[in-house]
Each structure stands twice: as C-alpha cells, then as structure tokens.
Short mmCIF file of C-alpha atoms in Angstrom, two decimals:
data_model
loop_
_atom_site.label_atom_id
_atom_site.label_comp_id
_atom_site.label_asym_id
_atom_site.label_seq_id
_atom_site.Cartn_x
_atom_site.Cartn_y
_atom_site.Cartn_z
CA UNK A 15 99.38 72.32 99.50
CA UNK A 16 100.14 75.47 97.55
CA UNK A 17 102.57 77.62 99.00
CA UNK A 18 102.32 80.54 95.78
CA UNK A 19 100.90 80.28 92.48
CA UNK A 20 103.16 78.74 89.85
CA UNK A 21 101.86 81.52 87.44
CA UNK A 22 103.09 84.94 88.61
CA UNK A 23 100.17 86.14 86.50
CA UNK A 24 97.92 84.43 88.58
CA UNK A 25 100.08 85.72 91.92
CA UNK A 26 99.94 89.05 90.83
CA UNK A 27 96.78 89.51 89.47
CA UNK A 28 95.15 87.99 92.91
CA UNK A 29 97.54 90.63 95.01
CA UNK A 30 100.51 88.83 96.82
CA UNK A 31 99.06 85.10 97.13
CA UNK A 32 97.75 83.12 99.43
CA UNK A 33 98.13 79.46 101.19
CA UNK A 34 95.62 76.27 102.21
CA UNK A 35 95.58 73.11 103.53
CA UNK A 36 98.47 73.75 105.92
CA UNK A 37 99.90 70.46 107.30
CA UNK A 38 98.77 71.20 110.84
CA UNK A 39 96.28 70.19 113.47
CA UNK A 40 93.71 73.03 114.04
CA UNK A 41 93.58 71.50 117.45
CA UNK A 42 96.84 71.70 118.33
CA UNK A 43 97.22 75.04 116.24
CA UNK A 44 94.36 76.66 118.41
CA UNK A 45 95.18 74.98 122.15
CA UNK A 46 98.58 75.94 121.50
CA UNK A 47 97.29 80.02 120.87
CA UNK A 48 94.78 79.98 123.86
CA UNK A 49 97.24 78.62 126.12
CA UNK A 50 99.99 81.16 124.93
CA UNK A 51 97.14 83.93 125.63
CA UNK A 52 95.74 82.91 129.13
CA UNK A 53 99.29 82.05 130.16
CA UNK A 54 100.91 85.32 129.55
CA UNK A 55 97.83 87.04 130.60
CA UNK A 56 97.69 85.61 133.79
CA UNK A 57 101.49 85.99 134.42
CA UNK A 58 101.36 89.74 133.30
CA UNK A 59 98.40 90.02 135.93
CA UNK A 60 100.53 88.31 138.64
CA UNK A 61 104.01 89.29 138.23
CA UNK A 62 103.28 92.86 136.19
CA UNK A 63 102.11 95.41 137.99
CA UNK A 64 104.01 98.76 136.95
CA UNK A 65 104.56 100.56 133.67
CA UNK A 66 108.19 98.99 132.40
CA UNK A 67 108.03 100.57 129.30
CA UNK A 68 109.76 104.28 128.95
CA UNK A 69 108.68 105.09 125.24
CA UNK A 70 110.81 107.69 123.58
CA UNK A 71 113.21 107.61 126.49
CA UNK A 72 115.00 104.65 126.43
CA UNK A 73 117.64 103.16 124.38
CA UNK A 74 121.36 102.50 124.56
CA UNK A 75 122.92 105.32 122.42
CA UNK A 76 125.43 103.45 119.70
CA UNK A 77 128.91 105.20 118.79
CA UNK A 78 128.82 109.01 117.93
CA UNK A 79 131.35 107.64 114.83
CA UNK A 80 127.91 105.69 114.07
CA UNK A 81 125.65 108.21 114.57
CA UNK A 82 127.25 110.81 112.26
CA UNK A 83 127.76 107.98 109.46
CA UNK A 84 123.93 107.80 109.60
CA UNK A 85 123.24 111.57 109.51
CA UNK A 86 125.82 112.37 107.43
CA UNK A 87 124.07 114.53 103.98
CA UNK A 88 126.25 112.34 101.68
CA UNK A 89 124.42 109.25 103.11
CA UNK A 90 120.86 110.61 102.79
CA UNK A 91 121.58 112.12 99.62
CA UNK A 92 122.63 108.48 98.57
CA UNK A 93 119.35 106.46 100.24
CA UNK A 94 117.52 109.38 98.61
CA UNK A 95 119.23 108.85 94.58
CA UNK A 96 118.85 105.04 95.15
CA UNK A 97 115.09 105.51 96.06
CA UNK A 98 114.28 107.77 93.03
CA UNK A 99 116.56 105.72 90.63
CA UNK A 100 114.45 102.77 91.83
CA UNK A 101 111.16 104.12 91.18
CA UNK A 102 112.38 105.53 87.97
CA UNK A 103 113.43 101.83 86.87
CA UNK A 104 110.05 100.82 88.28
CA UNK A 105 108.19 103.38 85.40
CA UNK A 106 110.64 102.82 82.61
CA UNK A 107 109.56 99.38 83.07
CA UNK A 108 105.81 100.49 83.13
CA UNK A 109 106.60 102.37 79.68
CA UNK A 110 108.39 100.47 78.30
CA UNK A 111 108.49 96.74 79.33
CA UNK A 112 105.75 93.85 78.02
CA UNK A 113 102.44 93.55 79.85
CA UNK A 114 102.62 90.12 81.53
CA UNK A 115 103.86 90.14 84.88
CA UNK A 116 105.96 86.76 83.75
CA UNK A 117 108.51 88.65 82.17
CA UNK A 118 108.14 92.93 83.55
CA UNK A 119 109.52 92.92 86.76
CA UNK A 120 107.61 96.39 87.52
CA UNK A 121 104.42 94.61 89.28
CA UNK A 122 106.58 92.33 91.23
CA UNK A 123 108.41 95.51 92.41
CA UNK A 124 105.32 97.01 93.76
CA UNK A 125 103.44 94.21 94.90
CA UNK A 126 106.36 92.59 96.22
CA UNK A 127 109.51 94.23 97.00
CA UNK A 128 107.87 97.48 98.27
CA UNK A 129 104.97 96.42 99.83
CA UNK A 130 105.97 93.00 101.74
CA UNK A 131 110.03 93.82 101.63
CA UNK A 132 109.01 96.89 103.62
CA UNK A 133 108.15 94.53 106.89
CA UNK A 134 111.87 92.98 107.59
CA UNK A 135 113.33 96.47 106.27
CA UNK A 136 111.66 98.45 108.44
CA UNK A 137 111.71 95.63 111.53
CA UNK A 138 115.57 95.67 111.14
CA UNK A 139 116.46 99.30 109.70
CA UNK A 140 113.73 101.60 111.03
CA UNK A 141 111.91 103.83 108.96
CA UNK A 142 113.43 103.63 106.04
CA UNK A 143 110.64 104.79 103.08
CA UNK A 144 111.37 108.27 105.22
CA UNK A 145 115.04 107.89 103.85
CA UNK A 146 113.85 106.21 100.12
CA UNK A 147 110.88 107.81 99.40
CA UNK A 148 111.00 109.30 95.65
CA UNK A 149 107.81 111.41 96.62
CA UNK A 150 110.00 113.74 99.08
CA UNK A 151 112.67 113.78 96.91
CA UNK A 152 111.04 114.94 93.93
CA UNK A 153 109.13 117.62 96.23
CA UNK A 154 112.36 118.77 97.49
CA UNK A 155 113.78 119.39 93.72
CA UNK A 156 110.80 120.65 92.72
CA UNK A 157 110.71 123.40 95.81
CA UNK A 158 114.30 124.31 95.48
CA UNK A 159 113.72 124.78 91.14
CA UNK A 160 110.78 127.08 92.32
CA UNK A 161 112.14 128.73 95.23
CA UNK A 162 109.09 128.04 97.24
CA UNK A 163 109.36 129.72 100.55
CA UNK A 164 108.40 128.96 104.39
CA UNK A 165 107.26 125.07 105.54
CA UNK A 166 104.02 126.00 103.41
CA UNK A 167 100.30 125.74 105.68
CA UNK A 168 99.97 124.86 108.98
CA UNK A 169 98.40 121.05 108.91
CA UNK A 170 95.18 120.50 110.74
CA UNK A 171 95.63 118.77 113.87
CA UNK A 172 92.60 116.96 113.15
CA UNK A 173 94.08 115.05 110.06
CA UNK A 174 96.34 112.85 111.83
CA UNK A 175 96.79 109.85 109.71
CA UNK A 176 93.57 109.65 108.00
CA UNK A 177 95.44 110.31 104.52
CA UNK A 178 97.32 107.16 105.17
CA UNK A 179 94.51 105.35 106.11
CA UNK A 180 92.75 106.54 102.69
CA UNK A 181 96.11 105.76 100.80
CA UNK A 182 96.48 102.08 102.16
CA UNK A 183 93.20 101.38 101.59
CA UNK A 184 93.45 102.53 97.89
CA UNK A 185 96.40 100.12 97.38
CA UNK A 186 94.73 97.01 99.22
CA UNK A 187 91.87 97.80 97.22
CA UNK A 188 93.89 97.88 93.71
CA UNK A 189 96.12 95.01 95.13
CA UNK A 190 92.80 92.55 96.20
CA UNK A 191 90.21 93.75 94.14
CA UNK A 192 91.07 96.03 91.08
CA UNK A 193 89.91 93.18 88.42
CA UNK A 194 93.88 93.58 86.47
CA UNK A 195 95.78 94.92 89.54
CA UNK A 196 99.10 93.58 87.36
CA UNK A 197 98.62 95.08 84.07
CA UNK A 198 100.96 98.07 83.36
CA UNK A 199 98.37 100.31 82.66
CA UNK A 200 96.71 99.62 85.61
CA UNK A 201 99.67 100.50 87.73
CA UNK A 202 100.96 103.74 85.82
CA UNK A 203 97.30 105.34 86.18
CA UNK A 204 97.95 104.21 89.75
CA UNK A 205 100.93 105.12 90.71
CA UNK A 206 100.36 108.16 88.39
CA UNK A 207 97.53 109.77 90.64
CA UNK A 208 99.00 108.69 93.92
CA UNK A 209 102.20 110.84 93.20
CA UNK A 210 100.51 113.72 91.71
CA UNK A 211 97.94 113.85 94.78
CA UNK A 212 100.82 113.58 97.30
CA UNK A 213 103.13 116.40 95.31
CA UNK A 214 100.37 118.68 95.08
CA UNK A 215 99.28 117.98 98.89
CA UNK A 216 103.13 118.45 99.95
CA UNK A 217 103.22 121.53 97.78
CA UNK A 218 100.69 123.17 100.01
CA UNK A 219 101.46 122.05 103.18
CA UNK A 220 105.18 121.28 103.22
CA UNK A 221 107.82 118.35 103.58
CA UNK A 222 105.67 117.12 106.80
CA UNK A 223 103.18 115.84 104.93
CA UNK A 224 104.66 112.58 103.89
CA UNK A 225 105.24 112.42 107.71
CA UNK A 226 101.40 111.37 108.12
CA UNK A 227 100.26 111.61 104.39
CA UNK A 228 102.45 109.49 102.80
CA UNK A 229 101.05 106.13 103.04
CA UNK A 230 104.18 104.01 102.91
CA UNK A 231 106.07 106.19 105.38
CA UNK A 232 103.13 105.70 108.06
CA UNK A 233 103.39 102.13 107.06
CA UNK A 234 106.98 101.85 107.86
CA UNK A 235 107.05 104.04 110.38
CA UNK A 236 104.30 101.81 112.30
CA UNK A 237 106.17 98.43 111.81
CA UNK A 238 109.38 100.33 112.79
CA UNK A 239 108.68 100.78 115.97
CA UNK A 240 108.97 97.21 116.66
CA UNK A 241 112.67 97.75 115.43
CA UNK A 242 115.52 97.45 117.87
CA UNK A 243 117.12 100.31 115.84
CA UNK A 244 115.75 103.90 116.75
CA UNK A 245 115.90 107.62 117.93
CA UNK A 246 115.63 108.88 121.48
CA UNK A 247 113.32 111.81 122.54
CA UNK A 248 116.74 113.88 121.83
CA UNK A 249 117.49 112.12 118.85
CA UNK A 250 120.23 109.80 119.42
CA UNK A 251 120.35 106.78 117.84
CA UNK A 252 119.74 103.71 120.04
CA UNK A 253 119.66 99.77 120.18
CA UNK A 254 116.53 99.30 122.21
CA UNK A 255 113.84 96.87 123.54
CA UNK A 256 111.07 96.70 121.02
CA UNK A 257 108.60 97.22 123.13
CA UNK A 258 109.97 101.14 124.20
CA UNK A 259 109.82 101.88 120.66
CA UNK A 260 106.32 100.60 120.71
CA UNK A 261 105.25 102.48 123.66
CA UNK A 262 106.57 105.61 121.93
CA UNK A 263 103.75 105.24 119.15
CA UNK A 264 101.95 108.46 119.01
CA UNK A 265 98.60 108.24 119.70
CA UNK A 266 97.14 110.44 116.33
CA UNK A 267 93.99 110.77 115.20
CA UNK A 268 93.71 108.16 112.12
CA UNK A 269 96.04 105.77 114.09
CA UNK A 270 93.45 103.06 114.84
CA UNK A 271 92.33 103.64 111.35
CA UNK A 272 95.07 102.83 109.59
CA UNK A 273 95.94 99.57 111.93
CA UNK A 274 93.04 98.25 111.39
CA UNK A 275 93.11 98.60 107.59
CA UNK A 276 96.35 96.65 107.64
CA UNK A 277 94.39 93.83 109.78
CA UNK A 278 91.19 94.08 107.51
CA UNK A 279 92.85 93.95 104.24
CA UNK A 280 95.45 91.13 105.64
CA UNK A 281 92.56 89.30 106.36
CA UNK A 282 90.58 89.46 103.58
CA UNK A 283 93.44 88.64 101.40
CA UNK A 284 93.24 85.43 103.55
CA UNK A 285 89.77 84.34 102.30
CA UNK A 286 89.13 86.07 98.73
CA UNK A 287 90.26 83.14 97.26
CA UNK A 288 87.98 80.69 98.84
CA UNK A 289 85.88 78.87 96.45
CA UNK A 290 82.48 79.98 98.35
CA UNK A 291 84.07 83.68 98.18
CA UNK A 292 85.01 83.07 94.67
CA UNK A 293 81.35 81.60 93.80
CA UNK A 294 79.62 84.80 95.35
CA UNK A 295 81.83 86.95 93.59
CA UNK A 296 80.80 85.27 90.00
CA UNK A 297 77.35 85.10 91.22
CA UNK A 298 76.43 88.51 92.36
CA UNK A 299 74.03 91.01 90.73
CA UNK A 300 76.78 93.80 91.64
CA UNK A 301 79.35 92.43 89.57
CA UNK A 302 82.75 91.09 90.97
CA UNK A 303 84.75 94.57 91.32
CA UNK A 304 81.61 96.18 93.74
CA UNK A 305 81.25 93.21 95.37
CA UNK A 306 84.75 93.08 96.12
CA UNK A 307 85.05 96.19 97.09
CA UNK A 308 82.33 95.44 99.75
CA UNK A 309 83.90 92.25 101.16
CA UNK A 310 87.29 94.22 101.15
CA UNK A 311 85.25 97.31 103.42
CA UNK A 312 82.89 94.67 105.11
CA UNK A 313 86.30 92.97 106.53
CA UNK A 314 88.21 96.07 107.90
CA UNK A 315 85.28 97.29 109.28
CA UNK A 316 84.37 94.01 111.28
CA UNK A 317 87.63 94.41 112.60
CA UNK A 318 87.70 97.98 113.61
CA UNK A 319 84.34 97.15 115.28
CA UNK A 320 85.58 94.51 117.21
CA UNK A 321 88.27 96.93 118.30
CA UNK A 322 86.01 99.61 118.86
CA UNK A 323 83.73 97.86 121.43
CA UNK A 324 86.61 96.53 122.87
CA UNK A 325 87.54 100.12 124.03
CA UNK A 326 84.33 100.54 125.25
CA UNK A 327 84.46 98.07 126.94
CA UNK A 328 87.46 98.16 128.54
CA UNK A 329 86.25 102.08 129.71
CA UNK A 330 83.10 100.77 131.31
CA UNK A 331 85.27 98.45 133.36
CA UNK A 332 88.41 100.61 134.19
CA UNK A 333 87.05 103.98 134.60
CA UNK A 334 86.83 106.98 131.39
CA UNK A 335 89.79 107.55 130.16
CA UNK A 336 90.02 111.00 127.35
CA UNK A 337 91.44 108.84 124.44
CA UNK A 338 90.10 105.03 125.17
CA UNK A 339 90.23 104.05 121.07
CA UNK A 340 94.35 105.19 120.49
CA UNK A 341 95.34 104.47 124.32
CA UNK A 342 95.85 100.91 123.15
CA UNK A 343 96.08 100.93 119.48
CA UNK A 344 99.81 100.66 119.80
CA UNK A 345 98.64 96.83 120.27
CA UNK A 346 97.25 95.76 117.36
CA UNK A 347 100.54 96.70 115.42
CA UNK A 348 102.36 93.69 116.44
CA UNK A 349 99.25 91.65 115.76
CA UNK A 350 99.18 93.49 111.93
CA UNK A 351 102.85 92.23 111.99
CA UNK A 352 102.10 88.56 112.80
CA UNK A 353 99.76 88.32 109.88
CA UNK A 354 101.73 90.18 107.62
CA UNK A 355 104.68 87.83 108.02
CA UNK A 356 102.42 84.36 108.45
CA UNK A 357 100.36 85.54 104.95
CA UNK A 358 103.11 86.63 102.90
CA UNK A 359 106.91 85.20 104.45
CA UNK A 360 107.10 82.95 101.14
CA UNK A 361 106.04 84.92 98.51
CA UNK A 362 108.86 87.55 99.12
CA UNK A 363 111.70 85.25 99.53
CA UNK A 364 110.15 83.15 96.51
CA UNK A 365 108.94 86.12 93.93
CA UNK A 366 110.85 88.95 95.73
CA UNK A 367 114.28 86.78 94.07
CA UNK A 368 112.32 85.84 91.03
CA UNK A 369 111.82 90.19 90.20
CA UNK A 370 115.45 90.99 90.89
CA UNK A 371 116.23 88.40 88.32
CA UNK A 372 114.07 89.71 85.95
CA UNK A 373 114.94 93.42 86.33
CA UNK A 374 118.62 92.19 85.91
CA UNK A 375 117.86 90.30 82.67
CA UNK A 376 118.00 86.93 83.88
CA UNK A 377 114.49 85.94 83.82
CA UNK A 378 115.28 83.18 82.13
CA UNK A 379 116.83 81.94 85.72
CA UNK A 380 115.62 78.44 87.57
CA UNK A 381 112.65 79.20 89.75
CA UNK A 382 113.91 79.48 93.48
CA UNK A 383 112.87 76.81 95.71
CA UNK A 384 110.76 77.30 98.61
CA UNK A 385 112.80 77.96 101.90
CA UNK A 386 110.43 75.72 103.93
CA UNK A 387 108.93 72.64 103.99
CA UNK A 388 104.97 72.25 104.60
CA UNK A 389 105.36 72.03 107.64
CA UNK A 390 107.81 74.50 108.96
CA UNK A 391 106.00 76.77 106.98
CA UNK A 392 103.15 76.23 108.81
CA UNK A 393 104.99 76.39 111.81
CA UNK A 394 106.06 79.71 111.31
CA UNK A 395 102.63 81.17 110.31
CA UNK A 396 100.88 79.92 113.51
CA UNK A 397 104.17 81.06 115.51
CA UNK A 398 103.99 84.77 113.74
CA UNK A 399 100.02 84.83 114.25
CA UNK A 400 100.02 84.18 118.02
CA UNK A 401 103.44 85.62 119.07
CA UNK A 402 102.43 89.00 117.32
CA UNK A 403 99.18 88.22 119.86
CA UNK A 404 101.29 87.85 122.56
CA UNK A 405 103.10 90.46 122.14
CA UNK A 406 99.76 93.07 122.10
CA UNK A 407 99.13 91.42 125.33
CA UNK A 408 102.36 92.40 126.79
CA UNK A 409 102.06 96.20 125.29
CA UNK A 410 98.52 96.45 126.07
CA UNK A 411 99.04 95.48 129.75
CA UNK A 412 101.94 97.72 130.53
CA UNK A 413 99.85 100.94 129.16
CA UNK A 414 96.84 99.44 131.24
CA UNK A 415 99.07 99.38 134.28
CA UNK A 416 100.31 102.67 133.68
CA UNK A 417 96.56 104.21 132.79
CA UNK A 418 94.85 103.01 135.40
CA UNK A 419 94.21 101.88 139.48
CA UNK A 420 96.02 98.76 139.80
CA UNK A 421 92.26 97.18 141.18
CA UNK A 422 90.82 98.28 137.85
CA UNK A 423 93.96 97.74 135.46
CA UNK A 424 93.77 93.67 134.75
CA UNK A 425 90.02 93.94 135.40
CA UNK A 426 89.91 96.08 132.46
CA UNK A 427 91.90 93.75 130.02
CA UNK A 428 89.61 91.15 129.90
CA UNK A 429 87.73 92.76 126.73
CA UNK A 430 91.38 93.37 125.13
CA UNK A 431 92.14 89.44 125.73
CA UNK A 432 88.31 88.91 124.60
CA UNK A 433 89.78 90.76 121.46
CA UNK A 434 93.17 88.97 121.31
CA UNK A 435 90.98 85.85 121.44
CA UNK A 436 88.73 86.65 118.51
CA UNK A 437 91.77 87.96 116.59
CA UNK A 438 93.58 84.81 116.90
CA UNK A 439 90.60 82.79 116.16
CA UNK A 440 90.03 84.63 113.35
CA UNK A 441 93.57 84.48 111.49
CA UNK A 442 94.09 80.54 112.57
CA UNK A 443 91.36 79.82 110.76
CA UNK A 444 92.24 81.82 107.43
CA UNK A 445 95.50 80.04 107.66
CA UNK A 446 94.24 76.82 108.19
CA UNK A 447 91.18 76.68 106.14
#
C-alpha cells in the first residue's frame, strides 16, 4: 500500500497524491454503500414527508459579546494582514527559494495548505478565504491609493459562478496535468496571471466580484455551508444544523458547474496514475499535456452529464419545475466533500506538517508518521465517500418534498438515487482499484 509518495517531488509534481490497494473487501466496501443508500432512501420516503430544512433562517444566535469579537475591524483587519503576509511568504519563496519542492515550502503551500487545508477550515470556521483572501485586500489598498469611486459596474446576472468554475478548472488543470505543476516558475506565471486577472476584473466591477469570481472564495464558501458555524438571513451569527446551511445554497447560474468540476477533477485525480492511464498518456499521438487535458475535461464532463440527465429525469417524473439543474445541486456538495476528504485526508496531515517545517527552517525535521493504519485509513475513505452520499440523499429529499406533490416527490428521486448509485460506484472503485 502507498498512502503518499515518499518523494514530495513526485507528490507534488502528480498534484496532491493518490492511494491503491486499500486493505478492504470491495464486497463489503460496496454492500455496505448500497445498503446505506436504499436504507436511508426508503426511510426518508416513509418517515419524511415535509420540508425540515429552513435555509437562511435557522440557527441558534451565539453571544452578542461573540458576535462583535467576530465583526470587530481590528479582527478583520488582522485575518486580512495574516492572509496577505502569507501569500507574500508564499512569493518570496517563489523568488527566492530553490526549485525542488523537497526543500521550498511554496508548492506545498499551494497544493497543500490552501487547497486541501481549505476543507476542515471552512467545515469548522465558515468562509474563511472571504476573511484571508490577499486578492481583496490588495484591491481594497489599491482602490483607497486611487480613490476609485462607487461599487464600480453592475455584474451581469447571467455570470453567476461561471468565473469560478473557469478558475477551478485552471488550477485542477495546472495541479493534474500541467507537465511541472511544482516548479517555481510554473507557479509564479500562475499565480501571477490569476491575481492580475482577478485585480483587473475587481477593478471594474467592484469588491463583489471575489464574491462569485474568486475561485477559492466560491470554493470555501460551498464547503462552508456544511459548517455548523454561520450567518442568519439578518446576519447573526449562529450554531446550526448543517443541513440549513446547506439548504441556504443559492441556486446561481454556474453553481452546478463548479460542483461538478470539484467531482470531475477529484475523480480524475483518482485514476491518472493508473498504469493503463499512465501507458495511454506515453503512448498518444497528442502528447501527454493534450491528452491530459482531455481525460481531465472527458471526466468532469461525464459527471456533469450524469447529473444533467438526472435532472431530466427527475422533471419527466415529478412534473417541470423553472430551475430543475440548480434545484438540487446543493446535493452533490456533500458528495464533492466525501471525496475530497477520502482522496486527500493523509496527504494534509502528512505534507501539510512536513511545509510548516520547512517554511520554519526545520526541514531537516523527521518525516511525520502516518495518522492511520491501512486499514482505518481505508475505513475512513469508504465512510467519507458514502456518508457524503448519504447525506445528498437527505438534502435532495427534503428540497424534493418541499418542490413537489407528495405522490410525485419520492417518485421523482429515483433518478437522483440512480445518480447517488453511479456516484458511489464510481469513487469506490477509484479508491479501491
């Protein structure tokens, strides 16, 4: 079994690793998921037959003391220093630091510490690249040393989160497939456009733009809403059932996009290092970097197809319905979480450790031990991949419930559990091939 590289080269330049060979039956690993599914299903369809979740609504509000702690200027003018001090220690590293991966802690940074320590941050914190982000803090400095006036132009309402969607795709693609995703050059040309692009964009149309543009804040922001920290309709801050916070997801153009690019990419990243994948890739007339790139669009499209007819489906059975695709796309986001924490759970509590070190000085420190065994590891993976399953089950029935008759609302989730099905299917067998 190989639960990461033991070359952070090799980690780094494949993306954020991968696993094989997990110590666990496939039988057992796939009864256990359909049983989980039909069960839950079937008890939803029985014992389930009202909305129960209030959205934006609910909550219990936590101390005003609390609340003015967290909205206090001196603490978001703190998040906001320790975000841009980060990323400036990220580029000084860039500019400065050796190229190899082994001993620049900059990749593992971006690779690592942003992109996978974002999940438990934003599960336990809410959004907090909103608060971190060096993007809007630079645009703020920038628009107070110009004096630019007024929120800037009014953004089309047809944009939604397509940006994001473009902007996570670009980073899956230069995490997965860019052929020397770790070299330093690589990133600062990277990381280079994406903040120029986002400053100029924010220039034009204001501080809202990172709201939907910003492709780390839509990430966060998405995963957050599984968070039992959050804001009320009015604002408060609240401890809350996940699942309100889930129901409060709006339902934007781009939002199905962008889910399914975290799926698609999460998958791939599951089989681009399987020898057959790897043999194709040496073997095709395209070269490996097109080909890549194909596989990479090939696998977010298959599963924003899947989705797709799944709405269809589930319209031809329960009646039309004015948004079908976004009316459930609130459930896929705890399936994206589910395969986002069975995927890459040890490489941040393995590397994430191993980058502090380094940007500290002390990469000359003993390698950190993996938290789990084989096979609690691969306990946990099949656990994250079918509970996050689960879970759309749950969210997609209540907003079924809600949408339509109560004669046509479980009727109409059999294509969602056809696509709950295929899902699981699908990531058990990345995990355990």
């Amino acid at each position: 079994m190989v639960l990461h590289p033991t070359d952070p080269l090799t980690a780094l330049a494949h993306g954020i690793g991968s696993q094989h060979d997990l110590p666990i039956s496939p039988f057992y690993a796939f009864a256990g998921a359909f049983a989980a599914l039909f069960v839950s299903f079937l008890a939803l369809g029985l014992l389930w037959s009202t909305s129960r979740f209030r959205g934006a609504r609910s909550g219990l509000a936590l101390p005003a003391a609390l609340q003015r702690v967290a909205d206090a200027p001196a603490t978001r003018t703190t998040l906001r220093g320790l975000g841009l001090a980060a990323a400036l220690a990220v580029l000084l590293h860039l500019l400065l630091g050796p190229d190899d991966p082994a001993h620049n802690p900059a990749p593992g940074a971006v690779y690592v510490l942003l992109w996978v320590g974002l999940v438990p941050a934003s599960l336990l914190l809410g959004p907090v690249w909103r608060l971190l982000n060096p993007l809007r803090t630079l645009h703020r400095v920038l628009s107070r040393a110009l004096r630019r006036p007024g929120p800037g132009h009014p953004l089309p309402a047809r944009l939604g989160q397509w940006p994001a969607a473009v902007g996570l795709f670009g980073f899956t693609w230069l995490e997965l497939v860019a052929p020397d995703p770790a070299s330093t050059t690589t990133l600062l040309i990277a990381l280079a456009t994406y903040a120029s692009a986002q400053l100029l964009l924010a220039a034009r149309f204001g501080e809202r733009w990172f709201d939907d543009g910003d492709a780390f804040e839509v990430y966060s922001a998405l995963l957050a809403r599984l968070s039992p920290l959050g804001r009320r309709g009015d604002g408060r801050l609240v401890l809350r059932n996940p699942f309100h916070g889930l129901d409060a997801t709006p339902e934007r153009p781009g939002l199905v996009a962008t889910v399914c690019v975290l799926l698609g990419s999460t998958a791939y990243d599951g089989f681009s290092d399987n020898p057959s994948w790897i043999n194709a890739l040496q073997t095709s007339p395209l070269g490996r970097t097109p080909a890549a790139t194909l596989g990479l669009l090939a696998s977010i499209a298959l599963v924003a197809t899947l989705y797709c007819l799944c709405a269809a489906a589930t319209r031809l059975v329960s009646g039309p319905h004015p948004g079908p695709l976004t009316a459930f796309a609130h459930s896929l986001v705890p399936i994206a979480l589910g395969y986002l924490i069975a995927h890459y759970f040890s490489l941040l509590v393995v590397e994430g450790p191993r980058t502090v070190s380094m940007a500290l000085g002390t990469d000359n420190a003993s390698e950190p031990a993996p938290p789990l065994g084989p096979g609690a590891l691969a306990a946990l993976q099949v656990i994250a991949v079918v509970t996050g399953h689960v879970l759309g089950v749950v969210a997609a029935h209540d907003r079924s419930v809600r949408l339509f008759p109560p004669a046509k609302a479980v009727a109409g989730q059999l294509p969602l559990l056809a696509l709950m099905i295929t899902y699981t299917v699908g990531g058990l067998s990345l995990l355990l091939n």
